[in-house]
Short mmCIF file of C-alpha atoms in Angstrom, two decimals:
data_model
loop_
_atom_site.label_atom_id
_atom_site.label_comp_id
_atom_site.label_asym_id
_atom_site.label_seq_id
_atom_site.Cartn_x
_atom_site.Cartn_y
_atom_site.Cartn_z
CA MET A 5 64.00 -0.46 16.13
CA ILE A 6 61.03 -2.54 15.02
CA GLN A 7 60.86 -4.25 18.44
CA THR A 8 60.73 -0.92 20.24
CA PHE A 9 58.03 0.32 17.90
CA ALA A 10 56.01 -2.89 18.35
CA PHE A 11 56.42 -2.74 22.12
CA TYR A 12 55.12 0.82 22.38
CA LEU A 13 52.29 0.06 19.97
CA PHE A 14 51.12 -2.98 21.97
CA ALA A 15 51.68 -1.34 25.34
CA VAL A 16 49.81 1.86 24.47
CA LEU A 17 46.94 -0.10 22.92
CA THR A 18 46.74 -2.44 25.93
CA ILE A 19 46.49 0.43 28.39
CA ALA A 20 44.16 2.45 26.19
CA SER A 21 41.79 -0.44 25.60
CA ALA A 22 41.90 -1.42 29.28
CA ALA A 23 40.91 2.14 30.16
CA ALA A 24 38.21 2.11 27.50
CA THR A 25 36.87 -1.15 28.97
CA ILE A 26 35.92 0.57 32.21
CA LEU A 27 35.05 3.93 30.67
CA SER A 28 32.76 3.01 27.78
CA ARG A 29 29.04 3.32 28.45
CA ASN A 30 27.93 0.40 26.32
CA PRO A 31 28.68 -2.99 27.96
CA VAL A 32 29.19 -4.68 24.59
CA HIS A 33 31.82 -2.08 23.72
CA SER A 34 33.42 -2.78 27.09
CA VAL A 35 33.75 -6.48 26.31
CA LEU A 36 35.14 -5.76 22.86
CA PHE A 37 37.73 -3.40 24.34
CA LEU A 38 38.61 -6.09 26.87
CA ILE A 39 39.20 -8.47 23.96
CA LEU A 40 41.43 -5.86 22.32
CA ALA A 41 43.37 -5.61 25.57
CA PHE A 42 43.80 -9.42 25.66
CA PHE A 43 44.97 -9.38 22.08
CA ASN A 44 47.56 -6.68 22.68
CA ALA A 45 48.76 -8.43 25.83
CA ALA A 46 49.34 -11.48 23.64
CA GLY A 47 51.40 -9.26 21.36
CA LEU A 48 53.50 -8.14 24.34
CA MET A 49 54.08 -11.75 25.36
CA MET A 50 55.16 -12.52 21.82
CA LEU A 51 57.79 -9.76 22.13
CA THR A 52 59.23 -11.33 25.30
CA GLY A 53 59.61 -14.64 23.46
CA ALA A 54 56.71 -16.42 25.14
CA GLU A 55 55.03 -17.27 21.84
CA PHE A 56 53.23 -20.36 23.14
CA ILE A 57 51.59 -18.47 26.01
CA ALA A 58 50.65 -15.69 23.61
CA MET A 59 48.90 -18.11 21.28
CA LEU A 60 47.15 -19.85 24.19
CA LEU A 61 45.96 -16.49 25.49
CA ILE A 62 44.35 -15.80 22.13
CA ILE A 63 42.92 -19.29 21.62
CA VAL A 64 41.53 -19.72 25.14
CA TYR A 65 40.66 -16.24 26.35
CA VAL A 66 39.91 -14.37 23.16
CA GLY A 67 38.57 -17.32 21.17
CA ALA A 68 36.44 -19.03 23.78
CA VAL A 69 36.02 -17.28 27.14
CA ALA A 70 35.44 -13.78 25.78
CA VAL A 71 32.97 -15.07 23.20
CA LEU A 72 30.80 -16.57 25.94
CA PHE A 73 31.19 -13.38 27.94
CA LEU A 74 30.10 -11.36 24.92
CA PHE A 75 27.09 -13.65 24.51
CA VAL A 76 26.00 -13.06 28.08
CA VAL A 77 26.40 -9.30 27.83
CA MET A 78 24.51 -9.18 24.54
CA MET A 79 21.65 -11.28 25.82
CA LEU A 80 21.21 -9.73 29.24
CA ASP A 81 19.52 -6.38 29.30
CA ILE A 82 21.68 -4.75 31.95
CA ASP A 83 21.00 -1.14 32.76
CA PHE A 84 24.50 0.08 33.48
CA ALA A 85 23.36 3.61 34.30
CA GLU A 86 21.51 2.15 37.27
CA LEU A 87 24.58 0.20 38.37
CA ARG A 88 26.67 3.34 38.22
CA ALA A 89 24.23 5.17 40.48
CA GLY A 90 25.69 3.35 43.50
CA PHE A 91 29.13 4.87 42.95
CA ILE A 92 29.43 6.69 46.29
CA LYS A 93 28.07 3.70 48.18
CA ASN A 94 30.59 1.28 46.66
CA PHE A 95 33.51 3.73 46.72
CA PRO A 96 35.17 2.39 49.96
CA LEU A 97 35.01 -1.19 48.67
CA GLY A 98 36.51 -0.11 45.37
CA MET A 99 39.32 1.70 47.18
CA LEU A 100 40.00 -1.45 49.21
CA VAL A 101 40.29 -3.54 46.05
CA ALA A 102 42.57 -0.91 44.51
CA VAL A 103 44.85 -0.88 47.57
CA VAL A 104 45.07 -4.68 47.57
CA LEU A 105 45.93 -4.68 43.86
CA LEU A 106 48.57 -2.00 44.38
CA ALA A 107 50.12 -3.93 47.27
CA GLU A 108 50.20 -7.12 45.19
CA MET A 109 51.84 -5.26 42.32
CA VAL A 110 54.53 -3.76 44.57
CA LEU A 111 55.21 -7.13 46.19
CA GLY A 112 55.26 -8.87 42.83
CA ILE A 113 57.74 -6.42 41.32
CA GLY A 114 59.85 -6.60 44.51
CA ALA A 115 59.98 -10.39 44.38
CA TYR A 116 60.77 -10.32 40.69
CA LYS A 117 63.65 -7.86 41.19
CA ALA A 118 65.00 -10.05 44.00
CA GLY A 119 65.02 -12.97 41.58
CA ALA A 120 64.09 -15.40 44.34
CA LEU A 121 61.59 -17.40 42.27
CA ASN A 122 63.84 -17.65 39.24
CA LEU A 123 61.00 -16.65 36.90
CA GLY A 124 63.17 -14.75 34.50
CA THR A 125 66.01 -12.33 34.39
CA PRO A 126 65.50 -8.87 35.95
CA ASP A 127 66.32 -7.04 32.72
CA GLY A 128 63.06 -8.29 31.20
CA THR A 129 64.28 -11.01 28.86
CA ALA A 130 62.50 -14.29 29.30
CA ALA A 131 64.53 -17.22 30.53
CA THR A 132 63.89 -19.60 27.67
CA PRO A 133 66.18 -22.63 27.57
CA VAL A 134 68.60 -22.31 24.70
CA GLY A 135 68.09 -24.73 21.82
CA ALA A 136 64.54 -25.76 22.72
CA SER A 137 61.38 -24.19 21.36
CA ASN A 138 58.84 -22.77 23.76
CA ILE A 139 56.48 -25.70 23.43
CA GLU A 140 59.20 -28.29 24.05
CA ALA A 141 60.46 -26.40 27.10
CA ILE A 142 56.99 -26.06 28.64
CA GLY A 143 56.07 -29.65 27.79
CA GLY A 144 59.29 -30.96 29.30
CA LEU A 145 58.65 -29.16 32.57
CA MET A 146 54.93 -29.77 32.73
CA TYR A 147 55.13 -33.52 32.24
CA SER A 148 58.05 -34.10 34.56
CA ARG A 149 58.57 -31.61 37.38
CA TYR A 150 55.02 -30.28 37.58
CA LEU A 151 53.17 -33.43 36.54
CA PHE A 152 51.19 -33.69 39.76
CA LEU A 153 50.16 -30.02 39.74
CA PHE A 154 49.23 -30.26 36.09
CA GLU A 155 47.04 -33.30 36.63
CA ALA A 156 45.50 -31.78 39.74
CA ALA A 157 44.57 -28.68 37.72
CA GLY A 158 43.03 -30.94 35.11
CA LEU A 159 41.00 -32.77 37.74
CA ILE A 160 39.74 -29.53 39.26
CA LEU A 161 38.62 -28.33 35.83
CA LEU A 162 36.90 -31.67 35.21
CA VAL A 163 35.03 -31.42 38.50
CA ALA A 164 34.00 -27.86 37.65
CA MET A 165 32.75 -29.00 34.27
CA VAL A 166 30.75 -31.90 35.71
CA GLY A 167 29.31 -29.52 38.31
CA ALA A 168 28.26 -27.01 35.65
CA ILE A 169 26.59 -29.74 33.62
CA VAL A 170 24.77 -31.15 36.66
CA LEU A 171 23.56 -27.68 37.64
CA THR A 172 22.23 -26.74 34.21
CA HIS A 173 20.99 -30.10 32.98
CA ARG A 174 17.31 -30.68 33.49
CA GLN A 175 15.14 -33.50 32.35
CA ARG A 176 12.04 -32.39 30.54
CA GLY A 177 9.34 -34.96 30.02
CA ASP A 178 7.95 -33.51 26.81
CA THR A 179 11.00 -33.62 24.53
CA ARG A 180 11.57 -36.36 22.04
CA GLY A 181 15.19 -36.81 21.20
CA GLN A 182 16.38 -38.16 17.90
CA LYS A 183 17.76 -41.68 18.02
CA VAL A 184 20.02 -41.83 15.02
CA SER A 185 20.92 -45.51 15.35
CA LYS A 186 17.23 -46.44 15.42
CA GLN A 187 16.55 -44.32 12.33
CA ILE A 188 19.40 -45.88 10.42
CA ALA A 189 18.36 -49.40 11.43
CA ARG A 190 14.86 -48.86 10.04
CA ARG A 191 14.16 -50.74 6.79
CA PRO A 192 11.50 -49.91 4.17
CA GLU A 193 9.69 -53.17 4.94
CA GLU A 194 8.89 -52.18 8.53
CA ALA A 195 8.15 -48.57 7.74
CA THR A 196 5.81 -48.90 4.78
CA VAL A 197 2.91 -51.15 3.99
CA ASN A 198 1.43 -51.77 0.60
CA VAL A 199 -2.36 -51.70 0.67
CA LYS A 200 -4.48 -52.27 -2.40
CA PRO A 201 -7.82 -50.66 -1.63
CA GLU A 202 -10.81 -51.52 -3.76
CA VAL A 203 -12.27 -48.73 -5.82
CA GLY A 204 -14.54 -46.50 -3.77
CA LYS A 205 -13.30 -47.79 -0.43
CA GLY A 206 -10.96 -45.83 1.76
CA VAL A 207 -7.95 -46.99 3.69
CA SER A 208 -7.85 -47.19 7.45
CA LEU A 209 -4.46 -46.37 8.89
CA MET B 22 63.93 -12.36 -0.21
CA THR B 23 65.46 -10.17 2.50
CA ALA B 24 68.91 -10.97 1.11
CA PHE B 25 67.83 -9.80 -2.34
CA PHE B 26 66.84 -6.38 -1.03
CA GLN B 27 70.02 -6.19 1.05
CA ASN B 28 71.99 -6.71 -2.15
CA LEU B 29 70.24 -3.64 -3.55
CA GLY B 30 72.01 -1.65 -0.85
CA MET B 31 69.35 -1.45 1.87
CA SER B 32 70.05 -1.87 5.56
CA TYR B 33 68.82 -5.15 7.08
CA GLU B 34 65.79 -3.61 8.75
CA TRP B 35 64.56 -1.86 5.63
CA ALA B 36 65.25 -4.92 3.51
CA TRP B 37 63.22 -7.03 5.95
CA PHE B 38 60.39 -4.50 5.91
CA VAL B 39 60.24 -4.20 2.13
CA SER B 40 60.51 -7.95 1.57
CA THR B 41 57.73 -8.63 4.07
CA ILE B 42 55.47 -6.09 2.36
CA CYS B 43 56.29 -7.70 -1.00
CA GLY B 44 55.54 -11.14 0.45
CA ILE B 45 52.18 -9.97 1.77
CA LEU B 46 51.27 -8.49 -1.61
CA LEU B 47 52.46 -11.65 -3.37
CA ILE B 48 50.03 -13.67 -1.29
CA ALA B 49 47.10 -11.27 -0.91
CA LEU B 50 46.72 -10.10 -4.51
CA PRO B 51 46.72 -13.57 -6.14
CA LEU B 52 44.44 -14.71 -3.31
CA MET B 53 41.88 -12.02 -4.16
CA LEU B 54 42.10 -12.98 -7.83
CA ALA B 55 41.74 -16.64 -6.85
CA VAL B 56 38.67 -15.82 -4.76
CA ALA B 57 37.06 -14.03 -7.72
CA MET B 58 37.78 -16.99 -10.01
CA ILE B 59 36.79 -19.59 -7.44
CA ILE B 60 33.36 -17.98 -7.03
CA TYR B 61 32.93 -18.39 -10.77
CA VAL B 62 34.14 -22.00 -10.58
CA ASP B 63 31.80 -22.66 -7.69
CA ARG B 64 28.80 -21.37 -9.63
CA LYS B 65 29.83 -23.33 -12.73
CA ILE B 66 30.14 -26.56 -10.74
CA TRP B 67 26.74 -26.13 -9.10
CA ALA B 68 25.25 -25.31 -12.48
CA ALA B 69 26.79 -28.39 -14.08
CA MET B 70 25.48 -30.60 -11.29
CA ALA B 71 22.01 -29.08 -11.59
CA LEU B 72 22.14 -29.41 -15.42
CA ARG B 73 22.17 -25.63 -15.88
CA ARG B 74 24.60 -23.42 -17.77
CA GLY B 75 25.77 -21.16 -14.98
CA PRO B 76 27.30 -17.73 -15.65
CA ASN B 77 28.07 -17.54 -19.38
CA VAL B 78 27.34 -13.99 -20.50
CA VAL B 79 30.09 -11.68 -19.22
CA GLY B 80 33.36 -12.37 -21.03
CA PRO B 81 34.35 -15.67 -22.69
CA PHE B 82 32.52 -18.56 -20.94
CA GLY B 83 31.36 -15.99 -18.37
CA LEU B 84 34.87 -15.80 -16.94
CA LEU B 85 34.50 -12.13 -16.02
CA GLN B 86 31.24 -12.61 -14.12
CA SER B 87 32.84 -12.23 -10.68
CA PHE B 88 34.60 -9.02 -11.73
CA ALA B 89 31.34 -7.62 -13.07
CA ASP B 90 29.66 -8.49 -9.78
CA GLY B 91 32.52 -6.88 -7.89
CA LEU B 92 32.22 -3.69 -9.93
CA LYS B 93 28.47 -3.58 -9.40
CA VAL B 94 28.88 -3.99 -5.65
CA PHE B 95 31.64 -1.38 -5.60
CA LEU B 96 29.43 1.21 -7.24
CA GLN B 97 26.53 0.61 -4.86
CA GLU B 98 25.73 2.90 -1.98
CA THR B 99 26.82 1.78 1.49
CA ILE B 100 23.68 1.78 3.58
CA VAL B 101 24.03 1.85 7.35
CA PRO B 102 20.71 1.13 9.09
CA SER B 103 19.70 4.02 11.35
CA ALA B 104 19.22 1.70 14.33
CA ALA B 105 22.61 0.04 13.85
CA ASN B 106 25.61 0.59 16.05
CA LYS B 107 27.58 2.44 13.35
CA GLY B 108 31.16 1.90 14.46
CA LEU B 109 30.84 -1.83 15.07
CA PHE B 110 28.65 -2.25 11.99
CA LEU B 111 31.46 -0.96 9.79
CA ILE B 112 34.33 -2.61 11.69
CA ALA B 113 32.77 -6.11 11.55
CA PRO B 114 33.28 -6.80 7.81
CA ILE B 115 36.82 -5.38 8.03
CA VAL B 116 37.58 -7.80 10.87
CA THR B 117 36.22 -10.76 8.92
CA PHE B 118 38.10 -9.84 5.77
CA THR B 119 41.40 -9.17 7.55
CA LEU B 120 41.26 -12.40 9.54
CA ALA B 121 40.56 -14.36 6.37
CA LEU B 122 43.83 -13.04 4.93
CA LEU B 123 45.93 -13.33 8.12
CA SER B 124 46.12 -17.13 8.29
CA TRP B 125 47.76 -17.34 4.87
CA ALA B 126 50.97 -16.00 6.42
CA VAL B 127 51.97 -19.46 7.64
CA ILE B 128 50.83 -21.58 4.67
CA PRO B 129 53.85 -23.04 2.82
CA PHE B 130 53.40 -22.74 -0.95
CA ASN B 131 56.62 -24.52 -1.79
CA SER B 132 59.68 -25.71 0.07
CA GLY B 133 60.56 -22.61 2.08
CA ALA B 134 58.09 -20.38 0.19
CA ILE B 135 56.30 -19.24 3.31
CA LEU B 136 55.79 -15.71 4.57
CA ALA B 137 56.31 -16.44 8.28
CA ASN B 138 58.15 -19.70 8.92
CA ILE B 139 57.35 -19.77 12.65
CA ASN B 140 57.59 -22.65 15.10
CA ILE B 141 53.98 -22.26 16.18
CA GLY B 142 52.42 -22.10 12.72
CA LEU B 143 49.55 -24.45 13.45
CA LEU B 144 48.74 -22.76 16.76
CA TYR B 145 48.73 -19.44 14.93
CA ILE B 146 46.15 -20.79 12.51
CA LEU B 147 44.02 -22.05 15.40
CA ALA B 148 44.29 -18.66 17.11
CA ILE B 149 43.30 -16.71 14.01
CA SER B 150 40.40 -19.03 13.19
CA SER B 151 39.14 -18.72 16.77
CA LEU B 152 39.08 -14.94 16.26
CA GLY B 153 36.89 -15.39 13.19
CA VAL B 154 33.84 -15.59 15.42
CA TYR B 155 34.05 -11.88 16.23
CA GLY B 156 33.39 -10.61 12.72
CA THR B 157 30.17 -12.60 12.76
CA ILE B 158 28.98 -11.73 16.27
CA MET B 159 29.76 -8.05 15.82
CA ALA B 160 27.84 -7.96 12.54
CA GLY B 161 24.86 -9.74 14.06
CA TRP B 162 24.72 -7.54 17.11
CA ALA B 163 25.56 -4.21 15.48
CA SER B 164 22.87 -4.69 12.80
CA ASN B 165 20.29 -4.39 15.59
CA SER B 166 17.99 -6.71 13.72
CA LYS B 167 16.56 -10.05 14.80
CA TYR B 168 17.57 -12.34 11.96
CA PRO B 169 21.22 -11.30 11.80
CA PHE B 170 21.45 -11.75 15.56
CA PHE B 171 19.97 -15.25 15.43
CA SER B 172 22.36 -16.08 12.63
CA ALA B 173 25.37 -14.68 14.47
CA MET B 174 24.54 -16.79 17.51
CA ARG B 175 24.15 -19.89 15.40
CA ALA B 176 27.38 -19.22 13.54
CA SER B 177 29.49 -18.56 16.61
CA ALA B 178 28.15 -21.56 18.56
CA GLN B 179 28.85 -23.70 15.52
CA MET B 180 32.38 -22.39 15.05
CA ILE B 181 33.29 -22.77 18.73
CA SER B 182 31.89 -26.32 18.83
CA TYR B 183 33.84 -27.52 15.84
CA GLU B 184 37.05 -25.79 16.84
CA VAL B 185 37.23 -28.15 19.83
CA SER B 186 37.37 -31.27 17.69
CA ILE B 187 39.57 -29.56 15.09
CA GLY B 188 42.05 -28.91 17.90
CA PHE B 189 42.19 -32.60 18.80
CA ILE B 190 42.51 -33.63 15.16
CA LEU B 191 45.42 -31.25 14.72
CA ILE B 192 47.06 -32.68 17.85
CA CYS B 193 47.14 -36.09 16.16
CA VAL B 194 48.89 -34.56 13.15
CA VAL B 195 51.31 -32.65 15.36
CA LEU B 196 52.13 -35.77 17.38
CA TRP B 197 53.03 -37.62 14.23
CA ALA B 198 54.93 -34.76 12.65
CA GLY B 199 56.61 -33.81 15.93
CA THR B 200 56.37 -30.08 15.20
CA PHE B 201 53.96 -27.16 14.91
CA ASN B 202 55.93 -25.67 12.03
CA MET B 203 53.85 -25.93 8.85
CA ASN B 204 56.84 -26.44 6.59
CA ASP B 205 58.19 -29.24 8.78
CA ILE B 206 54.76 -30.87 8.92
CA VAL B 207 54.87 -31.10 5.12
CA TRP B 208 58.41 -32.54 5.24
CA ALA B 209 57.30 -35.11 7.83
CA GLN B 210 54.84 -36.48 5.27
CA LYS B 211 57.51 -37.29 2.68
CA GLY B 212 57.31 -41.00 1.93
CA HIS B 213 55.11 -41.45 4.97
CA VAL B 214 53.46 -44.74 3.97
CA PHE B 215 55.74 -47.53 2.67
CA GLY B 216 58.23 -44.81 1.78
CA ILE B 217 56.27 -44.01 -1.37
CA ILE B 218 53.05 -42.17 -0.56
CA ASN B 219 53.45 -38.55 0.53
CA GLY B 220 50.72 -37.65 2.99
CA PHE B 221 49.31 -38.54 6.37
CA VAL B 222 45.99 -39.40 4.75
CA ALA B 223 47.16 -42.86 3.66
CA ASN B 224 47.98 -43.70 7.28
CA PRO B 225 45.18 -45.89 8.70
CA LEU B 226 45.31 -44.10 12.07
CA LEU B 227 45.12 -40.65 10.51
CA PHE B 228 42.67 -41.32 7.68
CA PRO B 229 39.60 -41.09 9.98
CA MET B 230 41.07 -37.86 11.33
CA TRP B 231 41.21 -36.44 7.82
CA VAL B 232 37.56 -37.37 7.15
CA MET B 233 36.58 -35.61 10.36
CA PHE B 234 38.77 -32.64 9.51
CA LEU B 235 37.11 -32.28 6.12
CA ILE B 236 33.64 -32.32 7.69
CA SER B 237 34.72 -29.97 10.47
CA SER B 238 36.21 -27.58 7.96
CA LEU B 239 32.85 -27.49 6.18
CA ALA B 240 31.24 -26.61 9.50
CA GLU B 241 33.95 -24.11 10.38
CA THR B 242 33.53 -22.18 7.13
CA GLN B 243 29.73 -22.52 7.26
CA ARG B 244 29.52 -24.20 3.91
CA ALA B 245 26.68 -26.52 2.96
CA PRO B 246 25.47 -28.81 4.51
CA PHE B 247 26.27 -26.76 7.61
CA ASP B 248 25.32 -23.31 6.26
CA LEU B 249 22.76 -22.77 9.00
CA ALA B 250 24.01 -19.27 9.68
CA GLU B 251 22.65 -18.13 6.34
CA ALA B 252 19.77 -20.55 5.94
CA GLU B 253 17.86 -18.32 3.53
CA SER B 254 14.50 -19.94 4.18
CA GLU B 255 14.76 -19.18 7.91
CA LEU B 256 17.06 -16.19 8.37
CA VAL B 257 16.78 -14.04 5.18
CA ALA B 258 20.56 -14.04 4.49
CA GLY B 259 22.09 -14.55 7.87
CA TYR B 260 24.32 -12.07 9.68
CA GLN B 261 25.00 -10.10 6.51
CA THR B 262 21.33 -9.31 5.88
CA GLU B 263 21.68 -5.60 6.64
CA TYR B 264 24.90 -5.14 4.69
CA SER B 265 25.23 -3.63 1.27
CA SER B 266 27.93 -2.55 -1.13
CA MET B 267 31.59 -3.20 -0.28
CA ALA B 268 30.82 -4.22 3.31
CA PHE B 269 28.76 -7.07 1.90
CA ALA B 270 31.50 -7.87 -0.61
CA ALA B 271 34.05 -7.99 2.22
CA TYR B 272 32.02 -10.77 3.85
CA TRP B 273 31.71 -12.58 0.58
CA LEU B 274 35.45 -12.36 -0.14
CA GLY B 275 36.36 -13.30 3.43
CA GLU B 276 34.10 -16.33 3.33
CA TYR B 277 35.64 -17.67 0.14
CA ALA B 278 39.17 -16.85 1.32
CA ASN B 279 38.38 -18.94 4.42
CA VAL B 280 37.10 -21.78 2.26
CA LEU B 281 40.32 -21.70 0.24
CA LEU B 282 42.30 -21.63 3.48
CA MET B 283 40.52 -24.75 4.71
CA CYS B 284 41.25 -26.45 1.38
CA ALA B 285 44.90 -25.43 1.76
CA LEU B 286 44.95 -26.80 5.31
CA ASN B 287 43.49 -30.12 4.17
CA ALA B 288 46.20 -30.28 1.53
CA THR B 289 49.02 -29.20 3.86
CA LEU B 290 48.19 -31.27 6.91
CA PHE B 291 46.97 -34.51 5.37
CA TRP B 292 47.78 -34.63 1.67
CA GLY B 293 51.42 -33.67 1.69
CA GLY B 294 51.14 -29.94 0.86
CA TRP B 295 53.48 -29.01 -1.97
CA LEU B 296 54.93 -32.54 -2.19
CA PRO B 297 53.75 -34.64 -5.14
CA PRO B 298 51.30 -37.41 -4.20
CA LEU B 299 53.90 -40.16 -4.68
CA ASP B 300 57.54 -40.03 -3.63
CA ILE B 301 58.91 -40.68 -7.14
CA PRO B 302 61.80 -38.51 -8.46
CA VAL B 303 60.05 -37.83 -11.80
CA LEU B 304 57.14 -36.15 -10.06
CA TYR B 305 59.47 -33.66 -8.37
CA LEU B 306 60.17 -32.12 -11.78
CA VAL B 307 56.79 -30.39 -11.46
CA PRO B 308 57.23 -27.36 -9.17
CA GLY B 309 55.84 -27.76 -5.65
CA PHE B 310 53.36 -24.90 -5.82
CA VAL B 311 51.69 -26.53 -8.84
CA TRP B 312 50.98 -29.64 -6.76
CA PHE B 313 49.79 -27.45 -3.93
CA LEU B 314 47.41 -25.45 -6.13
CA LEU B 315 46.13 -28.65 -7.73
CA LYS B 316 45.37 -30.05 -4.27
CA ILE B 317 43.64 -26.85 -3.18
CA PHE B 318 41.56 -26.92 -6.33
CA PHE B 319 40.68 -30.58 -5.82
CA PHE B 320 39.43 -29.84 -2.30
CA PHE B 321 37.51 -26.84 -3.52
CA PHE B 322 35.83 -29.10 -6.06
CA VAL B 323 34.92 -31.46 -3.20
CA PHE B 324 33.48 -28.52 -1.24
CA SER B 325 31.30 -27.44 -4.21
CA TRP B 326 30.34 -31.01 -4.93
CA ILE B 327 29.09 -31.36 -1.36
CA LYS B 328 27.24 -28.06 -1.59
CA ALA B 329 25.55 -29.13 -4.79
CA THR B 330 24.43 -32.54 -3.57
CA VAL B 331 23.84 -32.62 0.18
CA PRO B 332 20.77 -31.20 1.95
CA ARG B 333 21.18 -28.87 4.92
CA TYR B 334 21.58 -30.23 8.45
CA ARG B 335 19.21 -29.36 11.26
CA TYR B 336 20.84 -27.31 14.01
CA ASP B 337 20.48 -29.91 16.77
CA GLN B 338 21.93 -32.55 14.45
CA LEU B 339 24.88 -30.28 13.78
CA MET B 340 25.53 -29.82 17.48
CA ARG B 341 25.08 -33.54 18.11
CA LEU B 342 27.62 -34.37 15.42
CA GLY B 343 30.13 -31.91 16.83
CA TRP B 344 29.88 -32.70 20.53
CA LYS B 345 28.66 -36.29 20.70
CA VAL B 346 30.42 -37.84 17.73
CA PHE B 347 33.47 -35.83 16.68
CA LEU B 348 34.67 -34.83 20.13
CA PRO B 349 34.77 -38.34 21.67
CA VAL B 350 36.10 -39.94 18.48
CA SER B 351 38.88 -37.37 18.08
CA LEU B 352 39.79 -37.73 21.77
CA LEU B 353 39.95 -41.50 21.31
CA PHE B 354 42.24 -41.05 18.33
CA VAL B 355 44.55 -38.74 20.28
CA VAL B 356 44.94 -41.62 22.74
CA LEU B 357 45.36 -44.19 19.96
CA VAL B 358 47.88 -42.15 17.97
CA SER B 359 49.99 -41.18 20.96
CA GLY B 360 49.82 -44.77 22.28
CA TYR B 361 50.93 -46.15 18.93
CA LEU B 362 53.75 -43.62 18.67
CA MET B 363 54.94 -44.39 22.20
CA ALA B 364 54.73 -48.16 21.61
CA THR B 365 56.75 -47.96 18.39
CA GLY B 366 59.34 -45.64 19.90
CA HIS B 367 58.58 -42.74 17.53
CA PHE B 368 59.74 -40.12 20.02
CA GLN B 369 63.20 -41.56 20.68
#
């Protein structure tokens, strides 16, 4: 009973917030609705028994990616009314994307029903190995059967990160960075000098 | 507790529902009381360290000061700035307050005394704490005011930065404990060093991790010396500048509930949770939750002590510490810990 209730709650909220993402006028509201959709999708994954993926979805997408996205949207002054003005012009392209998505969905569901990829059972229950927790099952597969793919994915991400840093890093001549080791190594003797000026005479520094 | 309600003649589902509600109330209500008292304790500790008296007027020794403050705030008018984004402005403190309470679901108070004994307890805590950014950003943006927005950006950048190294620190703990379950992590610390000391903290490989975790938890909860988000000399009062009445109080309560949570995490992950400090049978006569509360209180004292004595960091220093010191060092320790565990055959 409680599972059914939770499923309908998460499902309705996911669809409603996904719709609100594209319907709301304010871009910041859109991003926040997108985050709500992510969150409810994580809830749905939890119901299918994929608790590890659900937590990763929240930690990675909601906790990090969406925050940066929200930053960008808040900082940029985008006039969305102007973007919407090109609706008729972009309509064919939008339809094309929609058709592709629909085709992918139909194919995906067809393949899933056929059970060819052995992703799970057709009645919707996840194929978790009995007696092992989610994390152990994923870890066991990832570090044995899919080790190469896993490391390749890691390498690609590393290259992307290095590329992003190279693109955004710029050397400015006029900044003076703090050298902590130098500051700590400084002793009072080198930093201060005791002068005893005579009365009426100044000190030259 | 479910069994108790089933004995009263309820069906399993209702018994589960009622016992969960009772569990939530058993955690949330004492937590709110603890937050009120801990604010008083905090002020008393600062006062003592600054050679002042602190709150001493309302009630005996000023014990009722926090409740008087709460009543005052409750009776105030809720002001929503006309330029604010009203919906988000009011949702933001609710989000902060709710998230501060959510993480307590997986904290073990005693052997088995845990609301949700789930296999991914530690990941759950990471997930909830990564959501904490939203209460702050939403408040800063919805206030439609410059200082709160600056503060929200500072706070969220700070929280994201330190979550990275916290994640690596927690991986070291998880590797050693071999589980993400909070209760099992506590059990894994029983007699950890020489079979007598309960706690990962006495382990030479994990002690540096604990020091970094303590500092990161200060940064994560935006306590001094990392309270740049509410640096009053620069940003008025940070992201809560425009808030008044209960919305302001919700931030205040949420912040202290988060501080207590970080103290509880320090105790649970490194200091043996509800286990006594030493693995001696006599010490087990004291109930586990007493040890746990004592540890939480000790860490809270450390937090106040730091707040009372340490000057505030500069923002670039904060970022440098997070990304250039903590991140590489914690990564190195993940390698060291896993290498040591592999070499000694811990996983067999």
